[in-house]
Short mmCIF file of C-alpha atoms in Angstrom, two decimals:
data_model
loop_
_atom_site.label_atom_id
_atom_site.label_comp_id
_atom_site.label_asym_id
_atom_site.label_seq_id
_atom_site.Cartn_x
_atom_site.Cartn_y
_atom_site.Cartn_z
CA MET A 23 0.00 0.00 0.00
CA GLY A 24 1.43 3.33 -1.04
CA MET A 25 1.53 6.51 0.98
CA ILE A 26 -1.74 7.82 -0.50
CA GLY A 27 -3.48 4.51 0.22
CA GLY A 28 -2.24 4.61 3.81
CA VAL A 29 -3.50 8.16 4.30
CA LEU A 30 -6.90 7.23 2.85
CA LEU A 31 -7.12 4.16 5.11
CA LEU A 32 -6.24 6.23 8.19
CA SER A 33 -8.83 8.88 7.32
CA LEU A 34 -11.49 6.18 6.84
CA LEU A 35 -10.64 4.61 10.18
CA ALA A 36 -10.68 7.99 11.92
CA SER A 37 -14.05 8.89 10.43
CA ALA A 38 -15.47 5.48 11.40
CA ASP A 39 -14.74 6.30 15.06
CA ALA A 40 -16.15 9.83 14.83
CA PRO A 41 -19.68 10.21 16.18
CA LEU A 42 -22.39 10.60 13.57
CA TRP A 43 -23.93 13.54 15.44
CA GLN A 44 -22.63 16.22 17.80
CA ALA A 45 -24.32 17.34 20.99
CA PRO A 46 -26.21 20.64 20.91
CA PRO A 47 -24.61 23.40 23.04
CA ALA A 48 -24.97 22.35 26.70
CA ALA A 49 -25.90 25.91 27.73
CA LEU A 50 -29.15 25.50 25.78
CA ALA A 51 -30.37 22.27 27.38
CA GLY A 52 -33.90 22.59 28.60
CA LEU A 53 -37.53 22.91 27.67
CA TRP A 54 -38.40 26.12 25.82
CA PHE A 55 -41.73 27.65 24.86
CA ALA A 56 -42.41 30.50 22.44
CA ASP A 57 -41.37 33.90 23.79
CA ASP A 58 -44.88 35.33 23.78
CA GLN A 59 -47.99 35.36 25.98
CA GLN A 60 -49.24 31.99 24.69
CA GLY A 61 -45.84 30.41 25.25
CA GLN A 62 -45.75 31.69 28.84
CA GLU A 63 -49.24 30.30 29.44
CA ASP A 64 -48.17 26.94 27.97
CA CYS A 65 -45.11 26.90 30.23
CA ASP A 66 -47.24 27.72 33.29
CA SER A 67 -49.70 24.94 32.38
CA PHE A 68 -46.82 22.52 31.98
CA LYS A 69 -45.32 23.45 35.36
CA GLN A 70 -48.69 23.18 37.15
CA ALA A 71 -49.71 19.84 35.62
CA ARG A 72 -49.87 16.89 38.00
CA ASP A 73 -49.07 14.49 35.16
CA ARG A 74 -46.84 16.30 32.68
CA TRP A 75 -46.99 13.33 30.30
CA GLN A 76 -50.79 13.09 30.14
CA ASN A 77 -52.28 12.51 26.71
CA GLU A 78 -48.92 11.46 25.24
CA GLY A 79 -47.23 14.69 26.22
CA SER A 80 -49.85 17.03 24.81
CA LEU A 81 -48.61 19.78 27.15
CA LEU A 82 -45.35 19.76 25.15
CA VAL A 83 -46.95 20.48 21.77
CA GLY A 84 -45.30 23.59 20.39
CA ALA A 85 -42.34 23.41 22.78
CA LEU A 86 -38.66 23.11 21.94
CA TRP A 87 -36.83 20.37 23.82
CA ILE A 88 -33.02 20.50 23.79
CA ASP A 89 -31.01 17.72 25.40
CA GLY A 90 -27.55 16.21 24.96
CA GLU A 91 -28.53 14.56 21.68
CA ARG A 92 -30.93 16.74 19.70
CA LEU A 93 -33.15 19.78 19.33
CA HIS A 94 -36.79 18.69 19.05
CA ARG A 95 -39.67 21.00 18.14
CA MET A 96 -42.52 19.01 19.64
CA ALA A 97 -45.77 18.08 17.92
CA GLU A 98 -48.51 15.63 18.91
CA PHE A 99 -47.52 12.25 20.36
CA GLY A 100 -43.83 13.19 20.64
CA GLU A 101 -43.53 13.78 16.92
CA GLY A 102 -42.31 17.01 15.33
CA ASP A 103 -39.13 18.35 13.74
CA ILE A 104 -36.07 16.61 15.13
CA HIS A 105 -32.80 18.47 14.51
CA GLN A 106 -29.52 16.57 14.85
CA VAL A 107 -26.27 18.54 14.88
CA ALA A 108 -23.84 17.57 12.10
CA GLY A 109 -21.44 20.43 12.91
CA SER A 110 -21.14 23.18 15.48
CA VAL A 111 -19.08 26.35 15.90
CA GLU A 112 -19.22 28.51 19.04
CA VAL A 113 -19.15 32.05 17.67
CA SER A 114 -19.22 33.53 21.21
CA PRO A 115 -20.23 32.23 24.67
CA THR A 116 -23.86 33.06 23.76
CA GLN A 117 -23.94 32.38 20.02
CA TRP A 118 -23.58 29.18 18.01
CA GLN A 119 -23.64 28.35 14.31
CA LEU A 120 -24.90 24.80 13.78
CA ASP A 121 -25.17 22.62 10.73
CA VAL A 122 -28.34 20.57 11.34
CA VAL A 123 -30.13 17.72 9.62
CA VAL A 124 -33.90 17.60 10.19
CA GLY A 125 -36.19 14.60 10.36
CA VAL A 126 -39.95 15.17 10.40
CA ASP A 127 -41.69 12.92 12.94
CA THR A 128 -38.61 10.69 13.06
CA LEU A 129 -34.87 10.83 13.64
CA PRO A 130 -33.14 12.39 10.62
CA ASP A 131 -31.25 10.48 7.98
CA ARG A 132 -27.94 12.22 7.39
CA GLU A 133 -27.91 11.38 3.68
CA HIS A 134 -31.54 12.00 2.72
CA ASP A 135 -33.11 14.60 4.99
CA VAL A 136 -33.01 18.40 4.81
CA ARG A 137 -29.76 20.00 5.99
CA PHE A 138 -29.23 23.72 6.70
CA PRO A 139 -27.31 26.17 8.87
CA LEU A 140 -28.97 27.21 12.12
CA GLN A 141 -27.80 30.18 14.17
CA LEU A 142 -28.69 30.20 17.87
CA THR A 143 -28.22 33.24 20.10
CA LEU A 144 -28.99 33.41 23.82
CA SER A 145 -29.70 36.92 25.11
CA ASP A 146 -31.48 37.96 28.32
CA GLY A 147 -32.99 34.50 28.76
CA VAL A 148 -34.36 34.41 25.21
CA LEU A 149 -33.13 31.92 22.63
CA VAL A 150 -33.23 33.35 19.11
CA TRP A 151 -33.46 30.55 16.52
CA GLN A 152 -32.54 31.60 12.97
CA GLU A 153 -32.80 29.05 10.19
CA GLN A 154 -30.42 30.09 7.42
CA GLN A 155 -32.43 28.75 4.49
CA LEU A 156 -34.94 30.06 1.99
CA PRO A 157 -37.14 31.49 3.18
CA PRO A 158 -35.21 32.38 6.36
CA LEU A 159 -37.10 31.69 9.57
CA THR A 160 -36.60 33.29 12.99
CA ARG A 161 -38.25 32.11 16.21
CA ARG A 162 -37.84 33.31 19.78
CA TRP A 163 -38.00 30.90 22.73
CA ARG A 164 -38.00 31.36 26.52
CA ARG A 165 -36.72 28.58 28.82
CA CYS A 166 -39.40 26.89 30.92
CA SER A 167 -37.30 24.14 32.50
CA ASP A 168 -33.57 23.56 32.71
CA THR A 169 -32.93 19.87 32.37
CA PRO A 170 -35.09 17.67 30.17
CA SER A 171 -34.98 13.97 30.88
CA GLN A 172 -37.35 11.31 29.65
CA GLY A 173 -40.42 11.15 31.84
CA SER A 174 -39.36 13.89 34.27
CA ILE A 175 -38.79 17.52 33.34
CA ASN A 176 -37.82 19.78 36.24
#
């Protein structure tokens, strides 16, 4: 095997060990609702619910759930847009540029699903979500809970 073949083999082996997805920024972990009156009411309802998982998590519909694996804009029955991070750059301690792949109602497929840049900025407790695609989309979220975990959100 020549030098080029050896370099190619090493790069293949290195990429085989690399994780398929990166973790979202840890500073953003939590449960977020829209930064508006309805979002605040939805957060309050979620916090006051005796069974937060009633009706297959219906209290989470419209929320953004960020954990150590993905960013999930929740829809009915735990479905929704699931964003996996393919690449991440910390622009500043409160701003990140992500390369995300999105699956609708399922985990994304890196080769077949939509991929686009996503800029996230955290300012005064508000997360600004800017999808860098056509047409561009901006959403504003306010944190409702700090640490999502399956079955128990604080």
